[in-house]
Each structure stands twice: as C-alpha cells, then as structure tokens.
CSV table of C-alpha atoms in Angstrom, one decimal:
chain,number,residue,atom,x,y,z
A,1,MET,CA,128.2,68.0,-53.8
A,2,THR,CA,124.6,67.1,-53.4
A,3,GLY,CA,124.7,63.6,-54.4
A,4,PHE,CA,123.1,62.6,-57.4
A,5,LEU,CA,123.7,59.0,-56.7
A,6,PRO,CA,120.7,56.8,-56.3
A,7,ASN,CA,119.7,55.6,-52.8
A,8,ASN,CA,120.0,51.7,-52.8
A,9,ARG,CA,119.1,51.5,-49.1
A,10,GLN,CA,115.9,49.7,-48.3
A,11,ALA,CA,113.5,50.9,-45.4
A,12,PRO,CA,114.0,48.6,-42.3
A,13,GLN,CA,111.1,46.0,-42.3
A,14,HIS,CA,110.0,44.7,-38.6
A,15,SER,CA,108.8,41.2,-38.1
A,16,PRO,CA,105.2,41.1,-37.0
A,17,VAL,CA,104.4,40.0,-33.5
A,18,PRO,CA,103.1,36.4,-33.5
A,19,ARG,CA,99.6,36.4,-32.3
A,20,LYS,CA,97.2,33.5,-31.3
A,21,SER,CA,94.9,32.4,-33.9
A,22,ILE,CA,91.4,32.7,-33.0
A,23,LEU,CA,90.8,29.7,-35.2
A,24,SER,CA,92.7,27.4,-32.7
A,25,PRO,CA,90.8,24.1,-32.3
A,26,ALA,CA,91.3,23.8,-28.6
A,27,ASP,CA,89.9,27.2,-28.0
A,28,ALA,CA,86.8,26.6,-30.2
A,29,MET,CA,86.3,23.1,-28.3
A,30,ARG,CA,86.5,25.0,-24.9
A,31,ARG,CA,84.1,27.9,-26.0
A,32,ALA,CA,81.7,25.3,-27.3
A,33,ARG,CA,82.0,23.2,-24.1
A,34,VAL,CA,83.0,20.1,-26.2
A,35,LEU,CA,84.4,17.6,-24.0
A,36,PRO,CA,87.5,15.5,-24.7
A,37,PRO,CA,86.8,11.7,-25.4
A,38,ALA,CA,88.3,10.5,-21.9
A,39,GLN,CA,86.1,12.9,-20.1
A,40,CYS,CA,83.0,12.0,-22.2
A,41,ARG,CA,83.6,8.3,-21.3
A,42,ASP,CA,84.0,9.2,-17.5
A,43,ASN,CA,80.7,11.2,-17.4
A,44,ARG,CA,78.9,8.4,-19.4
A,45,ALA,CA,79.9,5.8,-16.8
A,46,LYS,CA,79.0,8.4,-13.8
A,47,LEU,CA,75.6,8.8,-15.5
A,48,ASP,CA,74.9,5.1,-16.0
A,49,ASN,CA,75.9,4.5,-12.3
A,50,LEU,CA,73.6,7.2,-11.4
A,51,ARG,CA,70.7,6.0,-13.3
A,52,ARG,CA,71.2,2.5,-11.6
A,53,LEU,CA,71.2,4.2,-8.3
A,54,ILE,CA,68.0,6.2,-9.0
A,55,ALA,CA,66.3,2.8,-10.0
A,56,ALA,CA,67.6,1.0,-7.0
A,57,ALA,CA,66.5,3.7,-4.7
A,58,GLU,CA,62.8,3.9,-6.3
A,59,ARG,CA,62.7,0.1,-5.9
A,60,GLU,CA,63.8,0.3,-2.2
A,61,TYR,CA,61.4,3.1,-1.8
A,62,ARG,CA,58.2,1.1,-3.1
A,63,GLU,CA,59.4,-1.9,-1.1
A,64,MET,CA,59.9,-0.3,2.2
A,65,THR,CA,56.4,1.6,1.7
A,66,LEU,CA,54.6,-1.7,0.9
A,67,GLU,CA,56.4,-3.4,4.0
A,68,LEU,CA,55.2,-0.4,6.5
A,69,ASP,CA,51.7,-0.7,5.0
A,70,ARG,CA,51.8,-4.6,5.5
A,71,LEU,CA,53.1,-4.2,9.2
A,72,ASN,CA,50.2,-1.7,9.8
A,73,ASP,CA,47.5,-4.1,8.3
A,74,GLU,CA,48.9,-6.8,10.4
A,75,GLY,CA,48.7,-4.6,13.5
A,76,ARG,CA,44.8,-4.5,12.8
A,77,VAL,CA,44.6,-8.3,12.6
A,78,TRP,CA,46.6,-8.7,15.8
A,79,LEU,CA,44.4,-6.1,17.6
A,80,VAL,CA,41.3,-8.2,16.8
A,81,VAL,CA,43.2,-11.4,18.0
A,82,ASP,CA,44.3,-9.5,21.1
A,83,LEU,CA,40.5,-8.4,21.9
A,84,ILE,CA,39.3,-12.0,21.1
A,85,HIS,CA,42.1,-13.4,23.6
A,86,LYS,CA,41.3,-11.0,26.4
A,87,THR,CA,37.6,-11.3,26.0
A,88,ALA,CA,37.8,-15.1,26.3
A,89,LEU,CA,39.9,-15.0,29.4
A,90,ALA,CA,37.6,-12.4,31.0
A,91,THR,CA,34.7,-14.3,30.2
A,92,LEU,CA,36.1,-17.5,31.6
A,93,ASP,CA,37.1,-15.6,34.9
A,94,LEU,CA,33.6,-13.9,35.1
A,95,GLY,CA,31.8,-17.0,34.6
A,96,ALA,CA,33.6,-18.9,37.3
A,97,ALA,CA,33.0,-16.1,39.7
A,98,ILE,CA,29.2,-15.9,38.9
A,99,MET,CA,29.1,-19.8,39.2
A,100,GLN,CA,30.6,-19.5,42.7
A,101,VAL,CA,28.2,-16.7,43.7
A,102,SER,CA,25.4,-19.0,42.7
A,103,GLY,CA,26.6,-21.7,44.6
A,104,LEU,CA,27.0,-23.9,41.6
A,105,LYS,CA,29.1,-27.2,42.4
A,106,ALA,CA,31.0,-26.7,39.0
A,107,GLY,CA,32.0,-23.3,40.1
A,108,ASP,CA,35.3,-24.5,41.6
A,109,ALA,CA,36.3,-26.5,38.8
A,110,VAL,CA,35.5,-23.7,36.3
A,111,ARG,CA,37.7,-21.3,38.7
A,112,ALA,CA,40.6,-23.7,38.5
A,113,LEU,CA,40.3,-23.7,34.7
A,114,ALA,CA,40.1,-20.0,34.5
A,115,ASP,CA,43.3,-19.7,36.8
A,116,GLY,CA,45.1,-22.1,34.8
A,117,THR,CA,44.4,-20.5,31.5
A,118,GLN,CA,45.2,-17.2,32.9
A,119,THR,CA,48.5,-18.3,34.2
A,120,PHE,CA,49.4,-19.9,30.9
A,121,SER,CA,48.5,-16.8,29.1
A,122,ASP,CA,50.4,-14.4,31.4
A,123,VAL,CA,53.7,-16.5,31.6
A,124,TYR,CA,53.8,-17.1,28.0
A,125,GLY,CA,53.0,-13.4,27.1
A,126,GLY,CA,55.4,-12.3,29.8
A,127,ALA,CA,58.2,-14.6,28.5
A,128,THR,CA,57.8,-13.4,25.1
A,129,GLY,CA,57.7,-9.8,26.1
A,130,VAL,CA,60.9,-10.2,28.0
A,131,ALA,CA,62.5,-11.7,24.9
A,132,ASN,CA,61.5,-8.9,22.6
A,133,GLY,CA,62.2,-6.2,25.0
A,134,SER,CA,58.5,-5.0,25.5
A,135,VAL,CA,58.3,-6.4,29.0
A,136,SER,CA,60.6,-5.6,31.8
A,137,GLY,CA,62.2,-8.3,34.0
A,138,LYS,CA,60.6,-6.7,37.0
A,139,GLU,CA,57.0,-6.9,35.6
A,140,PHE,CA,57.6,-10.6,34.5
A,141,ALA,CA,58.9,-11.4,38.1
A,142,ARG,CA,55.8,-9.8,39.5
A,143,THR,CA,53.4,-11.7,37.0
A,144,LEU,CA,55.1,-14.9,38.1
A,145,ALA,CA,54.8,-14.1,41.7
A,146,GLN,CA,51.0,-13.1,41.3
A,147,ARG,CA,50.3,-16.4,39.5
A,148,ALA,CA,52.1,-18.6,42.0
A,149,LEU,CA,50.1,-17.1,44.8
A,150,THR,CA,47.0,-17.8,42.9
A,151,HIS,CA,47.7,-21.5,43.0
A,152,THR,CA,49.1,-21.6,46.4
A,153,PRO,CA,46.4,-23.3,48.8
A,154,ALA,CA,45.6,-21.3,52.0
A,155,LYS,CA,45.7,-23.6,55.1
A,156,GLY,CA,43.5,-22.3,58.0
A,157,ALA,CA,42.5,-18.6,58.7
A,158,GLY,CA,46.1,-17.5,59.1
A,159,GLY,CA,47.1,-18.8,55.8
A,160,ALA,CA,44.2,-17.2,54.0
A,161,TYR,CA,44.8,-13.9,55.7
A,162,ALA,CA,48.6,-14.2,54.7
A,163,LYS,CA,47.6,-15.2,51.2
A,164,GLY,CA,45.3,-12.2,51.0
A,165,THR,CA,47.7,-9.6,52.4
A,166,ALA,CA,50.4,-10.8,49.6
A,167,ASP,CA,47.8,-10.5,47.1
A,168,LEU,CA,47.0,-7.0,48.1
A,169,ALA,CA,50.6,-6.1,48.2
A,170,LEU,CA,51.2,-7.2,44.6
A,171,GLY,CA,48.0,-5.8,43.4
A,172,GLY,CA,48.9,-2.4,44.9
A,173,TRP,CA,52.4,-2.7,43.5
A,174,SER,CA,51.0,-3.3,39.9
A,175,SER,CA,48.4,-0.5,40.4
A,176,ILE,CA,51.1,2.0,41.3
A,177,ASP,CA,53.0,1.2,38.1
A,178,ASN,CA,49.8,1.4,36.0
A,179,ILE,CA,49.1,4.7,37.3
A,180,THR,CA,52.6,6.2,37.0
A,181,GLY,CA,52.6,4.7,33.5
A,182,ALA,CA,49.4,6.2,32.5
A,183,GLN,CA,49.7,9.0,30.0
A,184,GLY,CA,47.2,11.9,30.4
A,185,ARG,CA,44.9,13.0,33.2
A,186,SER,CA,42.0,10.9,32.1
A,187,ALA,CA,44.1,7.7,31.8
A,188,THR,CA,45.7,8.5,35.3
A,189,ASN,CA,42.1,9.0,36.8
A,190,ALA,CA,40.9,5.8,35.3
A,191,ARG,CA,43.9,3.8,36.5
A,192,THR,CA,43.2,5.4,40.0
A,193,ALA,CA,39.8,4.4,40.1
A,194,GLU,CA,40.5,0.8,39.0
A,195,ALA,CA,43.2,0.5,41.6
A,196,GLY,CA,40.6,1.6,44.2
A,197,VAL,CA,38.1,-1.0,43.1
A,198,GLU,CA,40.6,-3.6,43.1
A,199,ALA,CA,42.0,-2.7,46.7
A,200,ALA,CA,38.4,-2.7,48.1
A,201,ALA,CA,37.6,-6.0,46.5
A,202,GLY,CA,40.9,-7.5,47.5
A,203,LEU,CA,40.2,-6.5,51.1
A,204,ILE,CA,36.8,-8.1,51.1
A,205,GLN,CA,38.0,-11.3,49.4
A,206,ARG,CA,40.9,-11.5,52.1
A,207,THR,CA,38.2,-11.3,54.9
A,208,ALA,CA,35.7,-13.7,53.3
A,209,ASP,CA,38.6,-16.3,52.7
A,210,THR,CA,39.7,-15.7,56.5
A,211,VAL,CA,36.3,-16.4,57.6
A,212,ASP,CA,35.8,-19.3,55.4
A,213,THR,CA,32.0,-19.9,55.5
A,214,PRO,CA,29.5,-20.5,52.5
A,215,ALA,CA,28.2,-17.1,52.6
A,216,SER,CA,31.8,-15.5,52.9
A,217,LYS,CA,32.8,-17.5,49.9
A,218,ARG,CA,29.9,-16.0,47.8
A,219,VAL,CA,30.9,-12.5,49.0
A,220,GLY,CA,34.4,-13.2,48.0
A,221,ALA,CA,33.3,-14.3,44.6
A,222,ALA,CA,31.3,-11.1,44.1
A,223,ALA,CA,34.6,-9.3,44.9
A,224,GLN,CA,36.4,-11.4,42.4
A,225,ILE,CA,33.7,-10.2,39.8
A,226,ALA,CA,34.5,-6.7,40.5
A,227,LYS,CA,38.3,-7.3,40.1
A,228,ALA,CA,37.8,-9.2,36.9
A,229,MET,CA,35.7,-6.3,35.6
A,230,ALA,CA,38.4,-3.9,36.4
A,231,SER,CA,41.2,-5.9,35.0
A,232,TYR,CA,39.2,-6.6,31.8
A,233,ASN,CA,38.5,-2.8,31.2
A,234,ARG,CA,42.0,-2.1,31.8
A,235,GLU,CA,43.3,-5.0,29.4
A,236,LEU,CA,40.9,-3.7,26.6
A,237,GLU,CA,42.1,-0.1,27.0
A,238,GLY,CA,45.7,-1.6,26.8
A,239,ALA,CA,45.1,-3.3,23.6
A,240,PHE,CA,43.7,-0.4,21.9
A,241,ASN,CA,46.6,1.8,23.2
A,242,ARG,CA,49.2,-0.6,21.9
A,243,ARG,CA,47.6,-0.5,18.6
A,244,LEU,CA,47.6,3.2,18.3
A,245,GLU,CA,51.2,3.3,19.5
A,246,THR,CA,52.2,0.8,17.0
A,247,SER,CA,50.2,2.6,14.2
A,248,GLY,CA,51.4,5.9,15.2
A,249,GLY,CA,55.0,4.8,15.1
A,250,LEU,CA,54.7,3.1,11.8
A,251,MET,CA,53.1,6.0,10.2
A,252,ALA,CA,55.8,8.5,11.6
A,253,THR,CA,58.4,6.2,10.2
A,254,LYS,CA,56.7,6.1,6.9
A,255,ALA,CA,56.4,9.9,6.6
A,256,THR,CA,60.2,10.4,7.8
A,257,PHE,CA,61.3,7.8,5.1
A,258,GLN,CA,59.2,9.4,2.2
A,259,ALA,CA,60.5,12.8,3.1
A,260,THR,CA,64.1,11.7,3.2
A,261,MET,CA,63.7,9.6,0.0
A,262,GLN,CA,62.2,12.6,-2.0
A,263,ARG,CA,65.0,14.8,-1.1
A,264,THR,CA,67.6,12.2,-2.0
A,265,MET,CA,65.8,11.5,-5.5
A,266,ALA,CA,65.6,15.0,-6.2
A,267,ARG,CA,69.3,15.4,-5.8
A,268,TYR,CA,70.1,12.2,-7.8
A,269,ARG,CA,67.9,13.5,-10.8
A,270,ARG,CA,69.5,17.0,-10.6
A,271,ASP,CA,72.9,15.5,-10.9
A,272,ALA,CA,71.8,13.3,-13.8
A,273,ALA,CA,70.4,16.3,-15.5
A,274,GLU,CA,73.8,18.0,-15.3
A,275,LEU,CA,75.7,15.0,-16.5
A,276,GLU,CA,73.1,14.7,-19.4
A,277,THR,CA,73.8,18.4,-20.2
A,278,LEU,CA,77.5,18.0,-20.2
A,279,LEU,CA,77.3,14.9,-22.5
A,280,GLU,CA,75.4,16.9,-25.2
A,281,GLY,CA,78.8,18.6,-26.0
A,282,CYS,CA,80.6,15.1,-26.5
A,283,MET,CA,82.3,14.6,-29.8
C-alpha cells in the first residue's frame, strides 16, 4: 500500500559555520591604527625625550659655533700681538747694529739689551711651545744652544773663531730645518735665499770678530744687520702662516661640525614626526 500516513520527519538542519565578526573592536582598532594605552604612553615618553634631545643638540650647536667664531677672532688679536712683538725685537736688534756701525758708544749697551730681550723671548716662547706641543724638544734645545752661545764671551782670536764656527753650524742647522719645512716652491726659495744671506753674514761676522779691529767691528755689525733683516722677514711670514693655519683649521672644524649636526638634526626631526603621526591614533 502506498502510505497515506503523514510524514512527520523534519528536514535535517545544519548548524551555521561560525564566522569572525567584521565588527570586532580589536580589528577596528588595528585598521584605524589606534594604539593601546601602554604603547601610547611609551611613544609619548619617547617623543618627549626626543624633543629634549633636539633642544639640547640645537643649544650645543649654537654654543660650539660661537666658540669657534670666538677663537677665530682671538686669533686675529694674537696675530697683531705677535707682529708687534716680532717688530719690537727686530727694531731693537737693528737699532743696536746700526749704532755699532756708526761707532756710537751706546751701541754695545743696546746690543746687550737686544740680546737679553731676544733670549728671554726665545726661551719663554720655546718652553711654552714645548708644553703645548707646538715646539719640539730638538728645536728648543737648539734655541737654548744659540742663545747660550750669544752670551758666551770670546777670548782671543781663537775663541772668536770657534764661537763664529759654532754659530754658523747652529744657524745652518736651523736653515736646513726651515728649508725642509717650507711648503711650496716659493716658500722653499725664500728660505733658501735667507739661508744664503745668513751664512754669508755669519762668515763675514766670524772673520770680523777674529780680526778684532774697530773697522772689522763695523763690518761685523753690518753683517748683523743683514742677518737681522733676514730673520725679521722670516718671523713675519711665520706669524702670518700660523694665523692662516689656525684660521683654516677652525673653519674646517666648523664646516665639519655644521654638516654633521645638520644630518643628525634632520634624523631627529624625522623620528619625531613619525612618533607624532603614531600618537594621532591614540585613544
């Protein structure tokens, strides 16, 4: 029989597959780049520290720039002082030599004053240079030997000849160092010419001191004038060269410092901008 009974069976029902809700608060915060409170606090602290670092770096930049400019200005002042110092010594030396050439009685006294002043200046300047590293021990020892020789009295013709020979040897040693230390062809030629003048003057002065007559003394004083002029020109050129070297070093340091600080400050500001962008999404 075909059944006429009612069919009471129900169609099978399947449970829906659980799906992740698109309205999840965590997903919404992630898509909107909303930072959790702990991370917000950390980024705020980082930004505050970075801003303080930027302010400190800017202050250091201004102070260092001002200090380099101050040192450069002081260098100009010390150049003037150095020129006055060298000019005064050269004037005293030339004055003594001219008075001796003229046969003035005060010439020997002025020569003693000039030699004493030059000795004090050389010894003090050499000791200071050794202390700060600008003068080598060899140069200072040679200076001491030259100044000691200047104040050593020569007894007789033999003593005068020996003193003149020692003075020529020390002067030649100094001239060789000046020539080898010169930078550029023009400076080397100038030092070579000065060395020739000083060597010739030294030979003339040694001969004059050995003969020891009034006429030879005047010849020796004339040779002293030539040596003083060569030394004066070299000292003036040295003063300007030291000024240029110092100024060039300061300007190079300033340029390097500025370039380094500009790169550093650009990186700091970029990092600060990134942190500010992150903090815009904080709750």
